[in-house]
Amino acid sequence: MKDVALRPVTTPLSGELRVPGDKSISHRAVILGSLAKGTTTITNFLTGEDCIRTVEAFRQFGVSIKQDGTSLQITSDGPESFTEPAIPLYFGNSGTTARLMLGVLAGLPLFTSVYGDASLASRPMDRVVAPLKNMGARFDGRSGGSYLPMAVKGGHLKGIHYQLPVKSAQVKSAVLLGGLSADGMTEVTEETPTRNHSENMLRAFGADISEANGRIRITSQKALKGIDVHVPGDISSAAFFMTAAAIVPGSQLTLKNTGLNHTRTGIIDVLRDMGTGVAISNQHTMGGETFGDVTITQQKLKGTVIDGDIIPRLIDELPVIALAATQAEGQTVIRDAKELRLKETDRIDAITDGLTRLGAQITPTDDGMIIKGVSQLTGGKAAAYNDHRIAMMLAVASFITRGEVVIDDISSIDISYPNFFRDVQTITRKW
Ligand code: S3P
């Protein structure tokens, strides 16, 4: 799909949606299901492009992964049975596949080479390569091993103590995945909590893992065993519709079966802080993950400050939070979010460019942005920068613009939300 023109909505948003499965959890379920012995079934798996890259990588090792809609069945005899892939592994646009798989590859006594698309090739890999090299894996890649393409020879790792220098769950997870096969104990410490799906799922698959006060320890003492995983709806996908309901006057919308892990719920805290009505019901926990229904009721918004420890809890939601801020009274300041510059595109520049073209007033800063609220967005032409979250943010902006929003290319949305426009139609009856 290319260039699309989207018209504003004229009625409040209402009803219920079930957004697709969580991207982070879907990746991890495939990784651990493939490393585990036995059968793993995954339901509500996200079939977006990024997660398919992880599936394809394990198929190249000889793991049997059968897909039926959003259900997967993985049958594996564990890493000892993996065969050396004859051709390079392609990670596409997926930073999570790349960083987590480098952790897996570091632990395998095999030679592999890996590459990605142009966006992924520009994203830093040294953040995972450095600790994994310390554990004993060998990497050779572009710019001294900082970027893909990369060649890896793994195996015979030893445990390390690693203090995370960046607030990144991908780095934490890569080191823990290396630790799964390393001699001795691997310990990762983090000052600020980042998403903990790897820890939850490693525990559910039977790994010897513990966590206390930001210290996560893992040993290779126990082999993983296949389990059943039910993936919650992705709060990062729900965020687009939560925000839509928060900015379209008179809206009330429920996002069913949404993942509510506390390391991911920063968007809920911010929407509440800005004045939106948020009610949570049917909350329950399964496999260490919390699920629940989130009902958003539109109310007048006010500006806020978003910085510090909340940033990793909403990093992927900042594009759509910036859109909400354009509709708030007063100014919103986002800081401590320099990591946004290292995502699928430089999201500080992409948000500023996109929303400015639609009539908002935003000043980019080195590590965030300042958004002047209550602007009637005009509409116009904007670029998605081949970034799924920018494309979806611009699509949601079209709900409230005076005129049309024309987005240059929406194909990237398949990365994380294959049926996005079907769901837009369900709640807006727009097209
Ligand atoms: C992810 C972690 C975050 C997030 C990304 C998915 C994960 O990245 O932005 O979309 O699944 O671990 P960082 O770990 O680089 O912050």
Coordinates of C-alpha atoms and ligand atoms in Angstrom, one line a residue:
M1 CA 0.0 0.0 0.0
K2 CA 1.3 3.5 -0.9
D3 CA 0.1 7.1 -0.4
V4 CA -3.3 7.3 1.3
A5 CA -5.6 10.2 2.0
L6 CA -7.6 10.0 5.3
R7 CA -10.6 12.2 6.1
P8 CA -11.5 13.4 9.6
V9 CA -14.1 11.6 11.7
T10 CA -17.4 13.3 12.3
T11 CA -18.8 11.2 15.2
P12 CA -17.4 10.1 18.6
L13 CA -15.5 6.8 18.7
S14 CA -17.3 4.0 20.5
G15 CA -17.4 0.3 21.0
E16 CA -14.8 -2.3 21.8
L17 CA -11.5 -3.5 20.1
R18 CA -9.2 -6.4 20.6
V19 CA -5.8 -5.2 19.4
P20 CA -3.3 -7.8 18.1
G21 CA -0.8 -9.7 20.3
D22 CA 2.1 -8.0 22.0
K23 CA 5.1 -7.7 19.7
S24 CA 7.7 -8.0 22.5
I25 CA 6.0 -11.0 24.0
S26 CA 5.5 -12.7 20.7
H27 CA 9.2 -12.5 19.8
R28 CA 10.2 -13.9 23.2
A29 CA 7.6 -16.7 23.0
V30 CA 9.1 -17.9 19.6
I31 CA 12.7 -17.6 20.9
L32 CA 12.1 -19.5 24.2
G33 CA 9.8 -22.0 22.5
S34 CA 12.5 -22.8 20.0
L35 CA 15.2 -23.0 22.7
A36 CA 13.0 -25.3 24.9
K37 CA 12.6 -29.0 24.5
G38 CA 9.2 -30.2 23.7
T39 CA 6.1 -28.5 22.3
T40 CA 5.2 -24.8 22.8
T41 CA 1.9 -23.5 21.7
I42 CA 1.4 -19.7 21.3
T43 CA -2.0 -18.2 20.9
N44 CA -2.8 -14.6 20.0
F45 CA 0.6 -14.4 18.4
L46 CA 1.4 -11.2 16.5
T47 CA 1.7 -12.1 12.8
G48 CA 3.3 -8.8 11.9
E49 CA 6.4 -8.7 9.8
D50 CA 8.8 -8.2 12.7
C51 CA 7.7 -11.4 14.6
I52 CA 7.7 -13.4 11.4
R53 CA 11.4 -12.5 11.0
T54 CA 12.1 -14.2 14.4
V55 CA 10.0 -17.3 13.3
E56 CA 11.9 -17.6 10.0
A57 CA 15.3 -17.3 11.8
F58 CA 14.5 -20.4 13.9
R59 CA 13.1 -22.3 10.9
Q60 CA 16.6 -21.8 9.4
F61 CA 18.0 -23.7 12.4
G62 CA 15.6 -26.6 11.7
V63 CA 13.0 -25.9 14.3
S64 CA 9.5 -26.9 13.3
I65 CA 7.1 -23.9 13.6
K66 CA 3.6 -24.4 12.3
Q67 CA 1.3 -21.4 12.0
D68 CA -2.4 -21.4 11.9
G69 CA -3.7 -17.8 11.9
T70 CA -2.5 -16.3 15.1
S71 CA -1.6 -19.7 16.7
L72 CA 1.8 -21.2 16.5
Q73 CA 3.0 -24.7 17.4
I74 CA 6.7 -25.0 18.0
T75 CA 8.4 -28.4 18.3
S76 CA 12.0 -28.4 19.2
D77 CA 14.7 -30.7 20.6
G78 CA 16.6 -27.7 22.0
P79 CA 19.7 -25.9 20.8
E80 CA 21.8 -29.0 20.6
S81 CA 19.7 -30.1 17.6
F82 CA 20.0 -26.8 15.7
T83 CA 21.7 -27.0 12.3
E84 CA 24.1 -24.3 11.0
P85 CA 22.0 -22.1 8.6
A86 CA 23.3 -22.3 5.0
I87 CA 22.2 -18.8 4.1
P88 CA 22.3 -15.5 6.1
L89 CA 19.4 -14.8 8.5
Y90 CA 17.4 -11.8 7.5
F91 CA 16.0 -9.7 10.3
G92 CA 14.1 -7.2 8.2
N93 CA 13.2 -4.0 10.1
S94 CA 13.2 -5.7 13.5
G95 CA 15.4 -4.3 16.2
T96 CA 14.1 -6.8 18.7
T97 CA 14.8 -9.8 16.4
A98 CA 18.3 -8.5 15.8
R99 CA 19.3 -7.7 19.4
L100 CA 17.7 -10.7 21.0
M101 CA 18.9 -13.1 18.3
L102 CA 22.4 -11.9 18.7
G103 CA 22.1 -13.0 22.3
V104 CA 20.8 -16.4 21.2
L105 CA 23.5 -16.8 18.5
A106 CA 26.2 -15.9 21.0
G107 CA 25.3 -19.1 22.9
L108 CA 25.2 -21.4 19.9
P109 CA 28.4 -23.2 18.8
L110 CA 27.5 -22.4 15.2
F111 CA 28.6 -19.9 12.5
T112 CA 25.8 -17.5 11.4
S113 CA 25.6 -14.4 9.4
V114 CA 22.8 -11.9 9.8
Y115 CA 21.5 -8.8 8.0
G116 CA 18.6 -6.4 8.0
D117 CA 16.9 -3.7 5.9
A118 CA 18.3 -0.2 5.5
S119 CA 16.7 1.1 8.7
L120 CA 18.0 -1.8 10.8
A121 CA 21.5 -1.5 9.3
S122 CA 21.7 2.0 10.7
R123 CA 20.7 1.0 14.2
P124 CA 23.5 0.4 16.8
M125 CA 24.3 -3.2 17.6
D126 CA 27.4 -2.5 19.7
R127 CA 25.2 -2.2 22.7
V128 CA 24.6 -6.0 22.6
V129 CA 27.8 -7.0 20.9
A130 CA 30.1 -5.5 23.6
P131 CA 28.7 -7.5 26.6
L132 CA 28.3 -10.7 24.4
K133 CA 31.9 -10.4 23.3
N134 CA 32.8 -10.2 27.0
M135 CA 31.0 -13.5 27.5
G136 CA 33.2 -15.1 24.9
A137 CA 31.2 -14.9 21.6
R138 CA 32.9 -13.7 18.4
F139 CA 31.4 -11.1 16.2
D140 CA 32.6 -9.4 13.1
G141 CA 30.5 -6.7 11.5
R142 CA 30.4 -3.4 9.8
S143 CA 32.2 -0.6 11.6
G144 CA 34.1 -3.0 13.8
G145 CA 31.0 -4.9 14.8
S146 CA 28.7 -2.0 15.6
Y147 CA 26.3 -2.5 12.7
L148 CA 24.7 -5.2 10.6
P149 CA 25.6 -7.1 8.5
M150 CA 27.4 -9.2 11.0
A151 CA 28.9 -12.7 11.3
V152 CA 28.7 -14.6 14.6
K153 CA 30.6 -17.6 16.0
G154 CA 29.1 -18.4 19.4
G155 CA 29.4 -21.1 22.1
H156 CA 31.4 -21.7 25.3
L157 CA 30.2 -18.5 27.0
K158 CA 31.0 -17.6 30.6
G159 CA 28.7 -15.6 32.8
I160 CA 29.4 -11.9 33.4
H161 CA 28.1 -9.1 35.7
Y162 CA 26.8 -6.4 33.5
Q163 CA 25.4 -3.0 34.5
L164 CA 23.2 -1.8 31.7
P165 CA 24.7 1.5 30.3
V166 CA 21.4 2.2 28.3
K167 CA 17.9 1.8 29.5
S168 CA 17.2 -1.0 27.1
A169 CA 15.2 -4.2 27.5
Q170 CA 16.7 -5.5 24.3
V171 CA 20.2 -5.3 25.7
K172 CA 19.1 -6.8 29.0
S173 CA 17.4 -9.6 27.1
A174 CA 20.4 -10.3 24.9
V175 CA 22.7 -10.7 27.8
L176 CA 20.2 -13.0 29.7
L177 CA 19.7 -15.1 26.6
G178 CA 23.5 -15.5 26.4
G179 CA 23.4 -16.3 30.1
L180 CA 21.1 -19.2 29.4
S181 CA 24.0 -21.3 28.1
A182 CA 26.9 -19.6 29.8
D183 CA 29.1 -21.2 32.5
G184 CA 28.4 -19.8 35.9
M185 CA 26.0 -17.1 36.7
T186 CA 25.1 -14.1 34.6
E187 CA 23.9 -11.0 36.4
V188 CA 22.4 -7.9 34.8
T189 CA 21.7 -4.8 36.8
E190 CA 19.5 -2.0 35.7
E191 CA 19.0 1.4 37.5
T192 CA 15.7 2.0 35.9
P193 CA 13.2 -0.8 35.2
T194 CA 12.7 -1.7 31.5
R195 CA 10.1 -4.1 30.2
N196 CA 10.6 -7.4 32.0
H197 CA 8.9 -9.8 29.6
S198 CA 12.1 -11.8 29.1
E199 CA 12.4 -12.4 32.8
N200 CA 8.7 -13.4 33.1
M201 CA 8.8 -15.8 30.2
L202 CA 12.2 -17.3 31.1
R203 CA 10.7 -18.1 34.5
A204 CA 7.6 -19.6 32.9
F205 CA 9.8 -21.9 30.7
G206 CA 11.6 -23.2 33.8
A207 CA 14.9 -21.2 33.6
D208 CA 16.9 -20.6 36.8
I209 CA 16.3 -16.9 37.0
S210 CA 15.8 -14.5 39.9
E211 CA 15.3 -10.8 40.3
A212 CA 15.6 -8.4 43.2
N213 CA 16.2 -4.7 43.3
G214 CA 17.1 -4.3 39.7
R215 CA 19.5 -7.3 39.8
I216 CA 18.6 -10.1 37.5
R217 CA 20.5 -13.4 37.8
I218 CA 20.4 -16.4 35.5
T219 CA 22.3 -19.7 35.3
S220 CA 22.3 -22.4 32.7
Q221 CA 21.5 -25.0 35.3
K222 CA 18.0 -25.9 34.0
A223 CA 16.9 -26.7 30.5
L224 CA 13.9 -25.0 29.2
K225 CA 10.7 -27.0 28.7
G226 CA 7.9 -26.2 26.2
I227 CA 4.8 -24.5 27.6
D228 CA 1.6 -22.8 26.4
V229 CA 1.8 -19.1 26.0
H230 CA -1.2 -16.8 25.5
V231 CA -0.1 -13.4 24.3
P232 CA -1.9 -10.3 25.6
G233 CA -3.0 -7.5 23.3
D234 CA -0.2 -5.1 22.7
I235 CA -0.5 -2.0 24.8
S236 CA 1.7 -0.2 22.3
S237 CA -0.9 -0.9 19.6
A238 CA -3.8 -0.2 21.9
A239 CA -2.1 3.2 22.6
F240 CA -3.2 4.5 19.2
F241 CA -6.8 3.9 19.9
M242 CA -6.6 5.0 23.6
T243 CA -5.2 8.3 22.3
A244 CA -7.8 8.5 19.5
A245 CA -10.6 8.1 22.1
A246 CA -8.8 10.7 24.3
I247 CA -8.9 13.3 21.6
V248 CA -12.1 12.8 19.6
P249 CA -14.8 14.7 21.5
G250 CA -17.5 12.5 23.1
S251 CA -15.6 9.2 22.6
Q252 CA -15.7 6.2 24.9
L253 CA -13.8 3.1 23.8
T254 CA -12.8 -0.2 25.4
L255 CA -9.5 -2.0 24.5
K256 CA -10.1 -5.6 25.5
N257 CA -7.5 -8.1 26.8
T258 CA -4.7 -5.6 26.7
G259 CA -1.3 -6.3 28.3
L260 CA -1.0 -4.3 31.5
N261 CA 2.5 -5.3 32.6
H262 CA 3.6 -2.3 34.9
T263 CA 6.8 -1.8 32.9
R264 CA 4.6 -0.9 29.9
T265 CA 1.7 1.1 31.3
G266 CA 3.3 4.6 31.2
I267 CA 0.8 5.6 28.5
I268 CA -2.1 5.0 31.0
D269 CA -0.4 7.1 33.7
V270 CA 0.2 10.0 31.2
L271 CA -3.3 10.0 29.8
R272 CA -4.7 10.0 33.3
D273 CA -2.4 12.8 34.3
M274 CA -3.5 14.8 31.3
G275 CA -7.1 14.4 32.3
T276 CA -8.4 11.5 30.4
G277 CA -10.8 9.0 32.1
V278 CA -9.2 5.6 32.2
A279 CA -11.0 2.6 33.8
I280 CA -9.5 -0.9 34.1
S281 CA -11.6 -4.0 34.4
N282 CA -11.3 -7.8 34.2
Q283 CA -7.7 -7.7 35.3
H284 CA -5.9 -11.1 35.6
T285 CA -2.4 -12.5 35.5
M286 CA -1.2 -15.4 33.4
G287 CA 2.5 -16.6 32.8
G288 CA 3.7 -13.6 34.8
E289 CA 1.9 -11.1 32.5
T290 CA -1.1 -9.0 33.5
F291 CA -4.1 -8.6 31.1
G292 CA -7.2 -6.4 31.4
D293 CA -9.8 -4.2 29.6
V294 CA -9.1 -0.5 29.4
T295 CA -11.9 1.9 28.9
I296 CA -11.0 5.4 27.8
T297 CA -13.5 8.3 28.2
Q298 CA -12.7 11.5 26.5
Q299 CA -12.2 14.5 28.8
K300 CA -10.5 17.9 28.4
L301 CA -6.7 17.5 28.3
K302 CA -4.0 19.5 29.9
G303 CA -0.3 19.6 29.2
T304 CA 2.2 17.7 31.2
V305 CA 5.9 16.9 31.7
I306 CA 7.1 13.4 30.7
D307 CA 10.6 12.6 31.8
G308 CA 12.8 10.3 34.0
D309 CA 11.9 6.8 35.0
I310 CA 8.6 6.8 33.1
I311 CA 10.4 7.1 29.7
P312 CA 11.2 3.3 29.3
R313 CA 7.6 2.5 30.3
L314 CA 6.2 4.5 27.3
I315 CA 9.1 4.9 24.8
D316 CA 7.2 3.4 21.9
E317 CA 4.0 5.4 22.7
L318 CA 5.7 8.8 22.5
P319 CA 4.7 9.5 18.9
V320 CA 1.0 9.2 19.7
I321 CA 1.4 10.9 23.1
A322 CA 2.9 13.9 21.2
L323 CA -0.3 13.9 19.1
A324 CA -2.4 13.9 22.3
A325 CA -0.3 16.9 23.6
T326 CA -1.3 19.0 20.6
Q327 CA -4.9 18.8 21.9
A328 CA -4.0 19.7 25.5
E329 CA -4.3 23.1 27.2
G330 CA -0.9 24.4 27.9
Q331 CA 2.5 23.0 27.0
T332 CA 3.8 19.4 27.2
V333 CA 7.5 18.8 27.7
I334 CA 9.1 15.4 26.8
R335 CA 12.7 14.9 27.9
D336 CA 15.2 12.1 28.7
A337 CA 14.0 10.4 25.5
K338 CA 17.1 10.5 23.4
E339 CA 16.6 6.8 22.6
L340 CA 13.8 8.0 20.3
R341 CA 16.5 9.0 17.9
L342 CA 17.7 5.4 17.5
K343 CA 14.4 3.7 16.7
E344 CA 13.1 2.6 13.3
T345 CA 13.7 6.2 12.3
D346 CA 14.8 9.3 14.3
R347 CA 11.4 9.6 15.9
I348 CA 12.1 13.1 17.4
D349 CA 12.6 14.4 13.9
A350 CA 9.8 12.3 12.4
I351 CA 7.2 13.4 15.0
T352 CA 8.2 17.0 14.7
D353 CA 8.1 17.0 10.9
G354 CA 4.8 15.1 10.7
L355 CA 2.8 17.0 13.2
T356 CA 4.2 20.4 12.1
R357 CA 3.0 19.6 8.6
L358 CA -0.4 19.0 10.0
G359 CA -0.4 22.3 11.8
A360 CA 0.9 21.6 15.3
Q361 CA 3.5 23.7 17.1
I362 CA 6.4 21.5 18.2
T363 CA 10.0 22.4 19.1
P364 CA 12.4 19.4 18.9
T365 CA 15.2 19.2 21.6
D366 CA 18.2 17.0 21.8
D367 CA 16.3 14.4 24.0
G368 CA 12.7 15.1 23.4
M369 CA 10.4 17.9 22.4
I370 CA 8.2 20.8 23.6
I371 CA 4.6 20.8 22.3
K372 CA 2.4 23.8 22.5
G373 CA -1.2 22.5 23.0
V374 CA -4.7 23.3 21.7
S375 CA -4.0 23.7 18.0
Q376 CA -6.7 22.9 15.6
L377 CA -4.7 20.6 13.3
T378 CA -5.2 21.6 9.7
G379 CA -4.3 18.4 7.9
G380 CA -1.9 18.2 5.0
K381 CA 0.8 15.9 3.5
A382 CA 3.1 14.1 5.9
A383 CA 5.8 11.4 5.7
A384 CA 5.8 8.2 7.8
Y385 CA 9.6 7.7 7.3
N386 CA 8.8 4.0 6.8
D387 CA 8.1 3.7 10.5
H388 CA 5.0 1.9 11.6
R389 CA 4.4 4.0 14.7
I390 CA 4.8 7.3 12.9
A391 CA 2.4 6.0 10.2
M392 CA -0.3 5.0 12.7
M393 CA 0.2 8.3 14.7
L394 CA -0.5 10.3 11.5
A395 CA -3.5 8.1 10.7
V396 CA -4.9 8.8 14.2
A397 CA -4.2 12.5 13.7
S398 CA -6.5 12.4 10.6
F399 CA -9.4 11.8 13.0
I400 CA -9.3 15.4 14.3
T401 CA -7.8 17.4 11.5
R402 CA -9.9 20.0 9.6
G403 CA -8.9 18.7 6.2
E404 CA -7.5 15.5 4.9
V405 CA -4.2 13.9 6.0
V406 CA -2.2 12.4 3.2
I407 CA 0.5 9.9 4.3
D408 CA 3.2 9.0 1.8
D409 CA 3.4 5.3 2.6
I410 CA 1.5 3.2 5.1
S411 CA 3.0 -0.2 4.3
S412 CA 5.2 -0.2 7.4
I413 CA 2.1 -0.6 9.6
D414 CA 2.3 -4.3 8.8
I415 CA 5.3 -4.5 11.1
S416 CA 3.2 -4.4 14.2
Y417 CA -0.5 -4.0 13.3
P418 CA -1.6 -5.9 10.1
N419 CA -5.3 -5.1 10.5
F420 CA -5.0 -1.5 11.7
F421 CA -7.3 0.0 9.2
R422 CA -10.0 -2.6 9.7
D423 CA -9.9 -1.7 13.4
V424 CA -10.0 2.0 12.5
Q425 CA -13.2 1.3 10.5
T426 CA -14.8 -0.7 13.4
I427 CA -14.6 2.2 15.8
T428 CA -15.1 5.2 13.4
R429 CA -17.3 3.7 10.7
K430 CA -15.1 6.0 8.7
W431 CA -14.7 4.4 5.3
Ligands
S3P1 C1 11.7 -3.8 23.0 C2 12.3 -2.9 23.8 C3 12.4 -1.4 23.4 C4 11.2 -1.0 22.5 C5 11.1 -2.0 21.3 C6 10.8 -3.4 21.8 C7 11.7 -5.2 23.4 O1 13.6 -1.1 22.8 O2 11.4 0.3 22.0 O3 10.1 -1.6 20.5 O4 10.9 -6.0 22.9 O5 12.6 -5.5 24.2 P1 14.9 -0.9 23.7 O6 15.2 -2.1 24.4 O7 16.0 -0.6 22.6 O8 14.6 0.3 24.5

